[in-house]
Amino acid sequence: MDKIPTRDGFGEELVTLGKEREDIVVVSADLEDATRAEYFKKEFPDRFFNLGIAEQDVIGTAVGLSMQGYVAFASSFAVFMTNRAYDQIRIDVCQNNANVKIVCSHAGLTVGEDGATAQSFEDIAIMRVLANMSVICPVDTIEAKKATRWMTSHYGPVYMRTSRAPFPVLTKEDDVFEFGKASIMREGKDVTLIGSGLMVYESLQAAEILKKQGIDARVINLHTVKPLDEAALVACAKETGAIVTAEEHQIIGGMGSAVAELLSQEYPTPIEMVGIKDVYGETGDPEGLLKKYHLKDVDIAEAAKRAIKRKK
């Protein structure tokens, strides 16, 4: 199975889109080599702006360009952009419903060796709470490409997190990416495993573990965290009667919380959440960190068995 960072899909599709549309601009915080916005910089230097280590200025400039009719992409590391520039994102981007696309790499625990200060576990929580903001967490590099293309056709703020570490490529070029719609990766009747980003792969592996134990697990790729595909999630709750959410993010306020908020109102269902449990990260290789923080397939499988036991 090929493994490619989702940031690569973003950078490659930006170049394709730049050739098709002259109204696309990119604003960077001096990290374009790492975010892959550098691909666009090399092809279209007159539409690329490096503002240095100044995420607040990146957002302000992107908003200004959007007000002039451009589709403005703002890019940096997730931990820097969503924390240091939060006030600018909240007021300048979201309150104005500006046409700014915030695409941030190095999200989640798999930043690995860069350590705790560079790992972002809170970005989805603080982005999804903002009115007008849409939130995407692609499963692989192909989906990152399709999400990047979708963003240019949608007017309004969007946040997409991408990865530094290579993620398994699970989708095909001819698969349909539909914003706001969950993708069924595997059918099952006993429990639904809902993953986003890398955790979809871990969920598929967990389903194989459960199969050997006589448990038939459905696996969902929830690439759009906001807005949720409410109809699909409620249907999964009704049809399998138990839910497990899996994310490379804090449990508090993340994708699992969003699913729980929905089901508590629409169809209360036993839910187990796999994610970061209210702690910060540390330096280490990505695979070792996933094991230490209990974000592996075996952890999801155990959570599934707990959820099934709670069925009435």
PDB file of C-alpha atoms in Angstrom:
ATOM      1  CA  MET A   1       0.000   0.000   0.000  1.00  0.00           C
ATOM      2  CA  ASP A   2       1.382   3.402  -0.986  1.00  0.00           C
ATOM      3  CA  LYS A   3       1.910   5.937   1.791  1.00  0.00           C
ATOM      4  CA  ILE A   4       2.008   9.662   0.924  1.00  0.00           C
ATOM      5  CA  PRO A   5       1.550  12.744   3.146  1.00  0.00           C
ATOM      6  CA  THR A   6      -1.771  14.478   2.547  1.00  0.00           C
ATOM      7  CA  ARG A   7       0.121  17.793   2.299  1.00  0.00           C
ATOM      8  CA  ASP A   8       1.492  16.541  -1.046  1.00  0.00           C
ATOM      9  CA  GLY A   9      -2.002  16.273  -2.491  1.00  0.00           C
ATOM     10  CA  PHE A  10      -2.751  19.845  -1.446  1.00  0.00           C
ATOM     11  CA  GLY A  11       0.423  21.231  -3.019  1.00  0.00           C
ATOM     12  CA  GLU A  12       0.033  19.321  -6.266  1.00  0.00           C
ATOM     13  CA  GLU A  13      -3.602  20.293  -6.773  1.00  0.00           C
ATOM     14  CA  LEU A  14      -2.811  23.942  -6.075  1.00  0.00           C
ATOM     15  CA  VAL A  15      -0.519  23.961  -9.101  1.00  0.00           C
ATOM     16  CA  THR A  16      -3.182  22.377 -11.306  1.00  0.00           C
ATOM     17  CA  LEU A  17      -5.761  24.897 -10.125  1.00  0.00           C
ATOM     18  CA  GLY A  18      -3.316  27.777 -10.597  1.00  0.00           C
ATOM     19  CA  LYS A  19      -3.030  26.902 -14.289  1.00  0.00           C
ATOM     20  CA  GLU A  20      -6.810  26.876 -14.655  1.00  0.00           C
ATOM     21  CA  ARG A  21      -7.618  30.018 -12.675  1.00  0.00           C
ATOM     22  CA  GLU A  22      -5.763  33.306 -12.415  1.00  0.00           C
ATOM     23  CA  ASP A  23      -7.765  34.401  -9.365  1.00  0.00           C
ATOM     24  CA  ILE A  24      -6.075  31.931  -6.984  1.00  0.00           C
ATOM     25  CA  VAL A  25      -3.424  33.380  -4.654  1.00  0.00           C
ATOM     26  CA  VAL A  26      -1.420  31.816  -1.819  1.00  0.00           C
ATOM     27  CA  VAL A  27      -0.159  33.500   1.353  1.00  0.00           C
ATOM     28  CA  SER A  28       2.459  31.695   3.442  1.00  0.00           C
ATOM     29  CA  ALA A  29       4.153  32.089   6.834  1.00  0.00           C
ATOM     30  CA  ASP A  30       7.659  31.086   5.688  1.00  0.00           C
ATOM     31  CA  LEU A  31       6.876  27.373   5.828  1.00  0.00           C
ATOM     32  CA  GLU A  32       5.923  26.780   2.199  1.00  0.00           C
ATOM     33  CA  ASP A  33       8.510  24.042   1.784  1.00  0.00           C
ATOM     34  CA  ALA A  34       6.909  22.049   4.603  1.00  0.00           C
ATOM     35  CA  THR A  35       3.271  22.771   3.735  1.00  0.00           C
ATOM     36  CA  ARG A  36       3.912  22.105   0.008  1.00  0.00           C
ATOM     37  CA  ALA A  37       2.620  25.564  -0.935  1.00  0.00           C
ATOM     38  CA  GLU A  38       6.116  25.860  -2.391  1.00  0.00           C
ATOM     39  CA  TYR A  39       4.908  23.996  -5.487  1.00  0.00           C
ATOM     40  CA  PHE A  40       2.599  26.925  -6.259  1.00  0.00           C
ATOM     41  CA  LYS A  41       5.347  29.449  -5.448  1.00  0.00           C
ATOM     42  CA  LYS A  42       7.645  27.964  -8.074  1.00  0.00           C
ATOM     43  CA  GLU A  43       4.979  28.018 -10.811  1.00  0.00           C
ATOM     44  CA  PHE A  44       3.290  31.325  -9.990  1.00  0.00           C
ATOM     45  CA  PRO A  45       5.686  33.590  -8.067  1.00  0.00           C
ATOM     46  CA  ASP A  46       3.602  36.673  -8.900  1.00  0.00           C
ATOM     47  CA  ARG A  47       0.598  35.161  -7.060  1.00  0.00           C
ATOM     48  CA  PHE A  48       2.525  33.920  -4.032  1.00  0.00           C
ATOM     49  CA  PHE A  49       3.236  35.976  -0.915  1.00  0.00           C
ATOM     50  CA  ASN A  50       5.601  34.962   1.896  1.00  0.00           C
ATOM     51  CA  LEU A  51       4.957  37.210   4.876  1.00  0.00           C
ATOM     52  CA  GLY A  52       7.516  35.578   7.147  1.00  0.00           C
ATOM     53  CA  ILE A  53       6.821  34.080  10.566  1.00  0.00           C
ATOM     54  CA  ALA A  54       3.648  36.125  11.052  1.00  0.00           C
ATOM     55  CA  GLU A  55       0.468  34.050  10.895  1.00  0.00           C
ATOM     56  CA  GLN A  56      -1.692  36.988  11.984  1.00  0.00           C
ATOM     57  CA  ASP A  57      -0.475  38.981   8.981  1.00  0.00           C
ATOM     58  CA  VAL A  58      -0.979  35.966   6.727  1.00  0.00           C
ATOM     59  CA  ILE A  59      -4.655  35.829   7.648  1.00  0.00           C
ATOM     60  CA  GLY A  60      -5.128  39.597   7.382  1.00  0.00           C
ATOM     61  CA  THR A  61      -3.511  39.695   3.947  1.00  0.00           C
ATOM     62  CA  ALA A  62      -5.524  36.705   2.754  1.00  0.00           C
ATOM     63  CA  VAL A  63      -8.732  38.406   3.838  1.00  0.00           C
ATOM     64  CA  GLY A  64      -7.718  41.589   2.022  1.00  0.00           C
ATOM     65  CA  LEU A  65      -7.002  39.678  -1.176  1.00  0.00           C
ATOM     66  CA  SER A  66     -10.317  37.840  -0.905  1.00  0.00           C
ATOM     67  CA  MET A  67     -12.104  41.171  -0.623  1.00  0.00           C
ATOM     68  CA  GLN A  68     -10.539  42.073  -3.988  1.00  0.00           C
ATOM     69  CA  GLY A  69     -12.094  39.003  -5.585  1.00  0.00           C
ATOM     70  CA  TYR A  70      -9.289  36.463  -5.211  1.00  0.00           C
ATOM     71  CA  VAL A  71      -9.613  32.925  -3.891  1.00  0.00           C
ATOM     72  CA  ALA A  72      -7.040  33.221  -1.112  1.00  0.00           C
ATOM     73  CA  PHE A  73      -5.239  30.222   0.390  1.00  0.00           C
ATOM     74  CA  ALA A  74      -3.479  30.812   3.725  1.00  0.00           C
ATOM     75  CA  SER A  75      -0.985  28.154   4.778  1.00  0.00           C
ATOM     76  CA  SER A  76       1.248  27.322   7.748  1.00  0.00           C
ATOM     77  CA  PHE A  77       1.586  24.635  10.414  1.00  0.00           C
ATOM     78  CA  ALA A  78      -1.710  23.799  12.147  1.00  0.00           C
ATOM     79  CA  VAL A  79      -0.421  24.607  15.625  1.00  0.00           C
ATOM     80  CA  PHE A  80       0.801  28.068  14.615  1.00  0.00           C
ATOM     81  CA  MET A  81      -2.049  29.185  12.386  1.00  0.00           C
ATOM     82  CA  THR A  82      -4.993  28.054  14.485  1.00  0.00           C
ATOM     83  CA  ASN A  83      -3.560  29.338  17.778  1.00  0.00           C
ATOM     84  CA  ARG A  84      -1.535  32.462  17.009  1.00  0.00           C
ATOM     85  CA  ALA A  85      -3.955  33.828  14.431  1.00  0.00           C
ATOM     86  CA  TYR A  86      -7.192  32.726  16.097  1.00  0.00           C
ATOM     87  CA  ASP A  87      -8.483  36.246  16.666  1.00  0.00           C
ATOM     88  CA  GLN A  88      -7.878  37.161  13.025  1.00  0.00           C
ATOM     89  CA  ILE A  89      -9.519  33.923  11.843  1.00  0.00           C
ATOM     90  CA  ARG A  90     -12.523  34.471  14.093  1.00  0.00           C
ATOM     91  CA  ILE A  91     -13.134  38.140  13.334  1.00  0.00           C
ATOM     92  CA  ASP A  92     -11.577  38.911   9.944  1.00  0.00           C
ATOM     93  CA  VAL A  93     -12.312  35.610   8.211  1.00  0.00           C
ATOM     94  CA  CYS A  94     -15.399  34.143   9.820  1.00  0.00           C
ATOM     95  CA  GLN A  95     -17.390  37.203  10.884  1.00  0.00           C
ATOM     96  CA  ASN A  96     -16.894  38.601   7.368  1.00  0.00           C
ATOM     97  CA  ASN A  97     -17.545  35.191   5.768  1.00  0.00           C
ATOM     98  CA  ALA A  98     -14.419  35.891   3.721  1.00  0.00           C
ATOM     99  CA  ASN A  99     -13.441  33.596   0.867  1.00  0.00           C
ATOM    100  CA  VAL A 100     -10.277  32.361   2.603  1.00  0.00           C
ATOM    101  CA  LYS A 101      -9.093  28.747   2.600  1.00  0.00           C
ATOM    102  CA  ILE A 102      -6.875  27.897   5.579  1.00  0.00           C
ATOM    103  CA  VAL A 103      -4.833  24.773   4.844  1.00  0.00           C
ATOM    104  CA  CYS A 104      -2.433  23.691   7.583  1.00  0.00           C
ATOM    105  CA  SER A 105       0.042  20.838   7.627  1.00  0.00           C
ATOM    106  CA  HIS A 106       1.770  19.084  10.532  1.00  0.00           C
ATOM    107  CA  ALA A 107      -1.517  18.377  12.311  1.00  0.00           C
ATOM    108  CA  GLY A 108      -1.950  15.643  14.880  1.00  0.00           C
ATOM    109  CA  LEU A 109       0.379  13.364  16.813  1.00  0.00           C
ATOM    110  CA  THR A 110       2.241  12.063  13.738  1.00  0.00           C
ATOM    111  CA  VAL A 111       4.280  15.263  13.473  1.00  0.00           C
ATOM    112  CA  GLY A 112       6.415  12.984  15.622  1.00  0.00           C
ATOM    113  CA  GLU A 113       9.992  14.106  16.027  1.00  0.00           C
ATOM    114  CA  ASP A 114       9.081  17.825  16.019  1.00  0.00           C
ATOM    115  CA  GLY A 115       7.726  17.365  19.556  1.00  0.00           C
ATOM    116  CA  ALA A 116       4.871  18.674  21.645  1.00  0.00           C
ATOM    117  CA  THR A 117       5.142  22.353  20.689  1.00  0.00           C
ATOM    118  CA  ALA A 118       4.645  21.508  17.006  1.00  0.00           C
ATOM    119  CA  GLN A 119       1.850  18.949  17.469  1.00  0.00           C
ATOM    120  CA  SER A 120      -1.691  20.233  17.042  1.00  0.00           C
ATOM    121  CA  PHE A 121      -4.445  18.284  18.822  1.00  0.00           C
ATOM    122  CA  GLU A 122      -6.868  21.181  19.256  1.00  0.00           C
ATOM    123  CA  ASP A 123      -7.246  22.611  15.741  1.00  0.00           C
ATOM    124  CA  ILE A 124     -10.462  20.823  14.790  1.00  0.00           C
ATOM    125  CA  ALA A 125     -12.131  21.769  18.072  1.00  0.00           C
ATOM    126  CA  ILE A 126     -11.344  25.480  17.826  1.00  0.00           C
ATOM    127  CA  MET A 127     -12.068  25.707  14.095  1.00  0.00           C
ATOM    128  CA  ARG A 128     -15.387  23.867  14.141  1.00  0.00           C
ATOM    129  CA  VAL A 129     -16.799  26.156  16.819  1.00  0.00           C
ATOM    130  CA  LEU A 130     -16.481  29.180  14.513  1.00  0.00           C
ATOM    131  CA  ALA A 131     -19.633  30.189  12.655  1.00  0.00           C
ATOM    132  CA  ASN A 132     -19.339  30.087   8.843  1.00  0.00           C
ATOM    133  CA  MET A 133     -16.257  27.819   9.022  1.00  0.00           C
ATOM    134  CA  SER A 134     -16.212  24.434   7.274  1.00  0.00           C
ATOM    135  CA  VAL A 135     -13.725  21.778   8.466  1.00  0.00           C
ATOM    136  CA  ILE A 136     -12.145  18.989   6.401  1.00  0.00           C
ATOM    137  CA  CYS A 137      -9.731  16.209   7.427  1.00  0.00           C
ATOM    138  CA  PRO A 138      -8.842  14.179   4.297  1.00  0.00           C
ATOM    139  CA  VAL A 139      -8.158  10.460   4.516  1.00  0.00           C
ATOM    140  CA  ASP A 140      -5.297  10.429   1.994  1.00  0.00           C
ATOM    141  CA  THR A 141      -3.432  12.457  -0.600  1.00  0.00           C
ATOM    142  CA  ILE A 142      -5.996  11.778  -3.341  1.00  0.00           C
ATOM    143  CA  GLU A 143      -8.818  13.044  -1.160  1.00  0.00           C
ATOM    144  CA  ALA A 144      -6.703  16.076  -0.202  1.00  0.00           C
ATOM    145  CA  LYS A 145      -6.462  16.932  -3.910  1.00  0.00           C
ATOM    146  CA  LYS A 146     -10.220  16.676  -4.385  1.00  0.00           C
ATOM    147  CA  ALA A 147     -10.923  18.704  -1.254  1.00  0.00           C
ATOM    148  CA  THR A 148      -8.539  21.426  -2.442  1.00  0.00           C
ATOM    149  CA  ARG A 149     -10.383  21.602  -5.763  1.00  0.00           C
ATOM    150  CA  TRP A 150     -13.746  21.701  -4.009  1.00  0.00           C
ATOM    151  CA  MET A 151     -12.591  24.624  -1.876  1.00  0.00           C
ATOM    152  CA  THR A 152     -11.998  26.820  -4.900  1.00  0.00           C
ATOM    153  CA  SER A 153     -15.575  26.286  -6.049  1.00  0.00           C
ATOM    154  CA  HIS A 154     -17.069  27.092  -2.642  1.00  0.00           C
ATOM    155  CA  TYR A 155     -17.416  30.655  -1.401  1.00  0.00           C
ATOM    156  CA  GLY A 156     -16.572  31.087   2.279  1.00  0.00           C
ATOM    157  CA  PRO A 157     -14.082  30.038   4.968  1.00  0.00           C
ATOM    158  CA  VAL A 158     -12.725  26.489   4.991  1.00  0.00           C
ATOM    159  CA  TYR A 159     -10.156  24.862   7.256  1.00  0.00           C
ATOM    160  CA  MET A 160      -8.324  21.718   6.102  1.00  0.00           C
ATOM    161  CA  ARG A 161      -5.685  19.894   8.157  1.00  0.00           C
ATOM    162  CA  THR A 162      -2.994  17.913   6.358  1.00  0.00           C
ATOM    163  CA  SER A 163      -0.235  15.573   7.498  1.00  0.00           C
ATOM    164  CA  ARG A 164       3.533  15.629   7.614  1.00  0.00           C
ATOM    165  CA  ALA A 165       3.729  11.850   7.965  1.00  0.00           C
ATOM    166  CA  PRO A 166       2.853   9.615   5.016  1.00  0.00           C
ATOM    167  CA  PHE A 167      -0.703   8.266   5.216  1.00  0.00           C
ATOM    168  CA  PRO A 168      -1.879   5.056   3.473  1.00  0.00           C
ATOM    169  CA  VAL A 169      -3.632   5.792   0.174  1.00  0.00           C
ATOM    170  CA  LEU A 170      -7.107   4.298   0.588  1.00  0.00           C
ATOM    171  CA  THR A 171      -9.104   5.979  -2.197  1.00  0.00           C
ATOM    172  CA  LYS A 172      -8.871   5.940  -5.973  1.00  0.00           C
ATOM    173  CA  GLU A 173      -8.700   8.775  -8.465  1.00  0.00           C
ATOM    174  CA  ASP A 174     -12.200   7.975  -9.760  1.00  0.00           C
ATOM    175  CA  ASP A 175     -13.796   7.840  -6.291  1.00  0.00           C
ATOM    176  CA  VAL A 176     -16.217  10.707  -5.716  1.00  0.00           C
ATOM    177  CA  PHE A 177     -15.388  13.248  -3.005  1.00  0.00           C
ATOM    178  CA  GLU A 178     -18.601  14.904  -1.878  1.00  0.00           C
ATOM    179  CA  PHE A 179     -18.194  17.656   0.685  1.00  0.00           C
ATOM    180  CA  GLY A 180     -20.387  17.069   3.738  1.00  0.00           C
ATOM    181  CA  LYS A 181     -21.009  13.409   2.910  1.00  0.00           C
ATOM    182  CA  ALA A 182     -19.496  10.502   4.821  1.00  0.00           C
ATOM    183  CA  SER A 183     -17.977   7.647   2.814  1.00  0.00           C
ATOM    184  CA  ILE A 184     -18.677   4.029   3.688  1.00  0.00           C
ATOM    185  CA  MET A 185     -15.344   2.204   3.460  1.00  0.00           C
ATOM    186  CA  ARG A 186     -16.663  -1.139   4.694  1.00  0.00           C
ATOM    187  CA  GLU A 187     -20.139  -2.454   5.448  1.00  0.00           C
ATOM    188  CA  GLY A 188     -20.983  -4.082   8.797  1.00  0.00           C
ATOM    189  CA  LYS A 189     -23.930  -4.652  11.120  1.00  0.00           C
ATOM    190  CA  ASP A 190     -22.610  -4.949  14.697  1.00  0.00           C
ATOM    191  CA  VAL A 191     -20.854  -1.614  15.271  1.00  0.00           C
ATOM    192  CA  THR A 192     -19.837   1.485  13.262  1.00  0.00           C
ATOM    193  CA  LEU A 193     -16.239   2.704  13.401  1.00  0.00           C
ATOM    194  CA  ILE A 194     -16.074   6.390  12.391  1.00  0.00           C
ATOM    195  CA  GLY A 195     -12.614   7.678  11.554  1.00  0.00           C
ATOM    196  CA  SER A 196     -11.123  10.844  10.121  1.00  0.00           C
ATOM    197  CA  GLY A 197      -7.720  11.259   8.508  1.00  0.00           C
ATOM    198  CA  LEU A 198      -5.202   8.545   9.358  1.00  0.00           C
ATOM    199  CA  MET A 199      -7.618   6.939  11.795  1.00  0.00           C
ATOM    200  CA  VAL A 200      -9.749   5.621   8.941  1.00  0.00           C
ATOM    201  CA  TYR A 201      -6.896   3.259   8.082  1.00  0.00           C
ATOM    202  CA  GLU A 202      -6.562   2.216  11.718  1.00  0.00           C
ATOM    203  CA  SER A 203     -10.332   1.656  11.820  1.00  0.00           C
ATOM    204  CA  LEU A 204     -10.174  -0.608   8.762  1.00  0.00           C
ATOM    205  CA  GLN A 205      -7.413  -2.600  10.449  1.00  0.00           C
ATOM    206  CA  ALA A 206      -9.521  -2.762  13.603  1.00  0.00           C
ATOM    207  CA  ALA A 207     -12.423  -4.157  11.577  1.00  0.00           C
ATOM    208  CA  GLU A 208     -10.156  -7.023  10.458  1.00  0.00           C
ATOM    209  CA  ILE A 209      -9.257  -7.748  14.088  1.00  0.00           C
ATOM    210  CA  LEU A 210     -12.931  -7.752  15.044  1.00  0.00           C
ATOM    211  CA  LYS A 211     -13.838 -10.002  12.114  1.00  0.00           C
ATOM    212  CA  LYS A 212     -11.581 -12.725  13.525  1.00  0.00           C
ATOM    213  CA  GLN A 213     -13.574 -12.450  16.761  1.00  0.00           C
ATOM    214  CA  GLY A 214     -16.930 -12.775  15.012  1.00  0.00           C
ATOM    215  CA  ILE A 215     -17.800  -9.055  15.061  1.00  0.00           C
ATOM    216  CA  ASP A 216     -18.949  -7.386  11.840  1.00  0.00           C
ATOM    217  CA  ALA A 217     -17.838  -3.736  11.881  1.00  0.00           C
ATOM    218  CA  ARG A 218     -18.850  -0.957   9.492  1.00  0.00           C
ATOM    219  CA  VAL A 219     -16.171   1.668   8.772  1.00  0.00           C
ATOM    220  CA  ILE A 220     -16.949   5.279   7.852  1.00  0.00           C
ATOM    221  CA  ASN A 221     -14.571   7.917   6.488  1.00  0.00           C
ATOM    222  CA  LEU A 222     -15.808  11.181   8.002  1.00  0.00           C
ATOM    223  CA  HIS A 223     -13.632  13.555   5.991  1.00  0.00           C
ATOM    224  CA  THR A 224     -15.981  16.485   6.568  1.00  0.00           C
ATOM    225  CA  VAL A 225     -16.118  17.224  10.283  1.00  0.00           C
ATOM    226  CA  LYS A 226     -18.257  20.330   9.786  1.00  0.00           C
ATOM    227  CA  PRO A 227     -20.932  20.185   8.585  1.00  0.00           C
ATOM    228  CA  LEU A 228     -21.617  16.619   9.676  1.00  0.00           C
ATOM    229  CA  ASP A 229     -23.408  14.162   7.447  1.00  0.00           C
ATOM    230  CA  GLU A 230     -26.243  13.913   9.942  1.00  0.00           C
ATOM    231  CA  ALA A 231     -28.437  11.555   7.924  1.00  0.00           C
ATOM    232  CA  ALA A 232     -25.630   9.017   7.425  1.00  0.00           C
ATOM    233  CA  LEU A 233     -24.532   9.089  11.070  1.00  0.00           C
ATOM    234  CA  VAL A 234     -28.049   8.645  12.425  1.00  0.00           C
ATOM    235  CA  ALA A 235     -28.603   5.783   9.986  1.00  0.00           C
ATOM    236  CA  CYS A 236     -25.389   4.104  11.221  1.00  0.00           C
ATOM    237  CA  ALA A 237     -26.541   4.462  14.821  1.00  0.00           C
ATOM    238  CA  LYS A 238     -29.927   2.909  14.034  1.00  0.00           C
ATOM    239  CA  GLU A 239     -28.543   0.084  11.900  1.00  0.00           C
ATOM    240  CA  THR A 240     -25.574  -1.018  14.071  1.00  0.00           C
ATOM    241  CA  GLY A 241     -26.606   0.246  17.520  1.00  0.00           C
ATOM    242  CA  ALA A 242     -23.064   1.122  18.632  1.00  0.00           C
ATOM    243  CA  ILE A 243     -20.530   3.769  17.570  1.00  0.00           C
ATOM    244  CA  VAL A 244     -16.757   4.213  17.941  1.00  0.00           C
ATOM    245  CA  THR A 245     -15.091   7.459  16.865  1.00  0.00           C
ATOM    246  CA  ALA A 246     -11.350   7.562  16.149  1.00  0.00           C
ATOM    247  CA  GLU A 247      -9.336  10.733  15.618  1.00  0.00           C
ATOM    248  CA  GLU A 248      -5.751  11.993  15.833  1.00  0.00           C
ATOM    249  CA  HIS A 249      -6.945  14.870  18.007  1.00  0.00           C
ATOM    250  CA  GLN A 250      -8.084  15.657  21.520  1.00  0.00           C
ATOM    251  CA  ILE A 251     -11.286  13.816  22.400  1.00  0.00           C
ATOM    252  CA  ILE A 252     -12.574  17.019  23.986  1.00  0.00           C
ATOM    253  CA  GLY A 253     -14.239  19.089  21.290  1.00  0.00           C
ATOM    254  CA  GLY A 254     -13.124  16.986  18.356  1.00  0.00           C
ATOM    255  CA  MET A 255     -14.858  14.894  15.721  1.00  0.00           C
ATOM    256  CA  GLY A 256     -16.139  12.397  18.285  1.00  0.00           C
ATOM    257  CA  SER A 257     -17.673  15.191  20.309  1.00  0.00           C
ATOM    258  CA  ALA A 258     -19.445  16.445  17.202  1.00  0.00           C
ATOM    259  CA  VAL A 259     -20.876  12.979  16.547  1.00  0.00           C
ATOM    260  CA  ALA A 260     -21.946  12.647  20.190  1.00  0.00           C
ATOM    261  CA  GLU A 261     -23.658  16.054  20.110  1.00  0.00           C
ATOM    262  CA  LEU A 262     -25.682  14.945  17.107  1.00  0.00           C
ATOM    263  CA  LEU A 263     -26.660  11.496  18.343  1.00  0.00           C
ATOM    264  CA  SER A 264     -27.542  12.682  21.849  1.00  0.00           C
ATOM    265  CA  GLN A 265     -30.320  14.716  20.242  1.00  0.00           C
ATOM    266  CA  GLU A 266     -31.333  12.532  17.304  1.00  0.00           C
ATOM    267  CA  TYR A 267     -30.731   8.919  18.365  1.00  0.00           C
ATOM    268  CA  PRO A 268     -28.919   8.272  21.679  1.00  0.00           C
ATOM    269  CA  THR A 269     -26.481   5.411  21.084  1.00  0.00           C
ATOM    270  CA  PRO A 270     -23.562   3.836  23.014  1.00  0.00           C
ATOM    271  CA  ILE A 271     -20.417   5.709  21.896  1.00  0.00           C
ATOM    272  CA  GLU A 272     -16.757   5.062  22.662  1.00  0.00           C
ATOM    273  CA  MET A 273     -14.173   7.669  21.650  1.00  0.00           C
ATOM    274  CA  VAL A 274     -10.572   6.943  20.656  1.00  0.00           C
ATOM    275  CA  GLY A 275      -8.294   9.999  20.636  1.00  0.00           C
ATOM    276  CA  ILE A 276      -5.878  12.065  22.736  1.00  0.00           C
ATOM    277  CA  LYS A 277      -7.027  12.050  26.352  1.00  0.00           C
ATOM    278  CA  ASP A 278      -6.463  15.602  27.654  1.00  0.00           C
ATOM    279  CA  VAL A 279      -2.649  15.530  27.521  1.00  0.00           C
ATOM    280  CA  TYR A 280       0.091  17.043  25.361  1.00  0.00           C
ATOM    281  CA  GLY A 281       2.355  15.046  23.089  1.00  0.00           C
ATOM    282  CA  GLU A 282       6.075  14.393  23.043  1.00  0.00           C
ATOM    283  CA  THR A 283       8.947  13.729  20.675  1.00  0.00           C
ATOM    284  CA  GLY A 284       9.064  10.308  19.064  1.00  0.00           C
ATOM    285  CA  ASP A 285       8.591   8.358  15.876  1.00  0.00           C
ATOM    286  CA  PRO A 286       4.980   8.550  14.654  1.00  0.00           C
ATOM    287  CA  GLU A 287       4.223   4.842  14.923  1.00  0.00           C
ATOM    288  CA  GLY A 288       5.629   4.654  18.440  1.00  0.00           C
ATOM    289  CA  LEU A 289       3.576   7.654  19.505  1.00  0.00           C
ATOM    290  CA  LEU A 290       0.373   6.204  18.066  1.00  0.00           C
ATOM    291  CA  LYS A 291       0.951   3.092  20.174  1.00  0.00           C
ATOM    292  CA  LYS A 292       1.833   5.011  23.333  1.00  0.00           C
ATOM    293  CA  TYR A 293      -1.230   7.261  23.075  1.00  0.00           C
ATOM    294  CA  HIS A 294      -3.539   4.322  22.279  1.00  0.00           C
ATOM    295  CA  LEU A 295      -4.511   5.376  18.758  1.00  0.00           C
ATOM    296  CA  LYS A 296      -3.901   2.019  17.098  1.00  0.00           C
ATOM    297  CA  ASP A 297      -6.206  -0.562  15.552  1.00  0.00           C
ATOM    298  CA  VAL A 298      -6.144  -2.703  18.697  1.00  0.00           C
ATOM    299  CA  ASP A 299      -7.366   0.256  20.750  1.00  0.00           C
ATOM    300  CA  ILE A 300     -10.251   0.850  18.347  1.00  0.00           C
ATOM    301  CA  ALA A 301     -11.141  -2.850  18.414  1.00  0.00           C
ATOM    302  CA  GLU A 302     -11.267  -2.855  22.211  1.00  0.00           C
ATOM    303  CA  ALA A 303     -13.422   0.296  22.158  1.00  0.00           C
ATOM    304  CA  ALA A 304     -15.780  -1.423  19.726  1.00  0.00           C
ATOM    305  CA  LYS A 305     -16.271  -4.342  22.100  1.00  0.00           C
ATOM    306  CA  ARG A 306     -17.028  -1.937  24.945  1.00  0.00           C
ATOM    307  CA  ALA A 307     -19.602  -0.113  22.825  1.00  0.00           C
ATOM    308  CA  ILE A 308     -21.266  -3.380  21.792  1.00  0.00           C
ATOM    309  CA  LYS A 309     -21.538  -4.462  25.445  1.00  0.00           C
ATOM    310  CA  ARG A 310     -23.441  -1.271  26.184  1.00  0.00           C
ATOM    311  CA  LYS A 311     -26.181  -2.041  23.688  1.00  0.00           C
ATOM    312  CA  LYS A 312     -29.541  -2.554  25.345  1.00  0.00           C
TER     313      LYS A 312
END
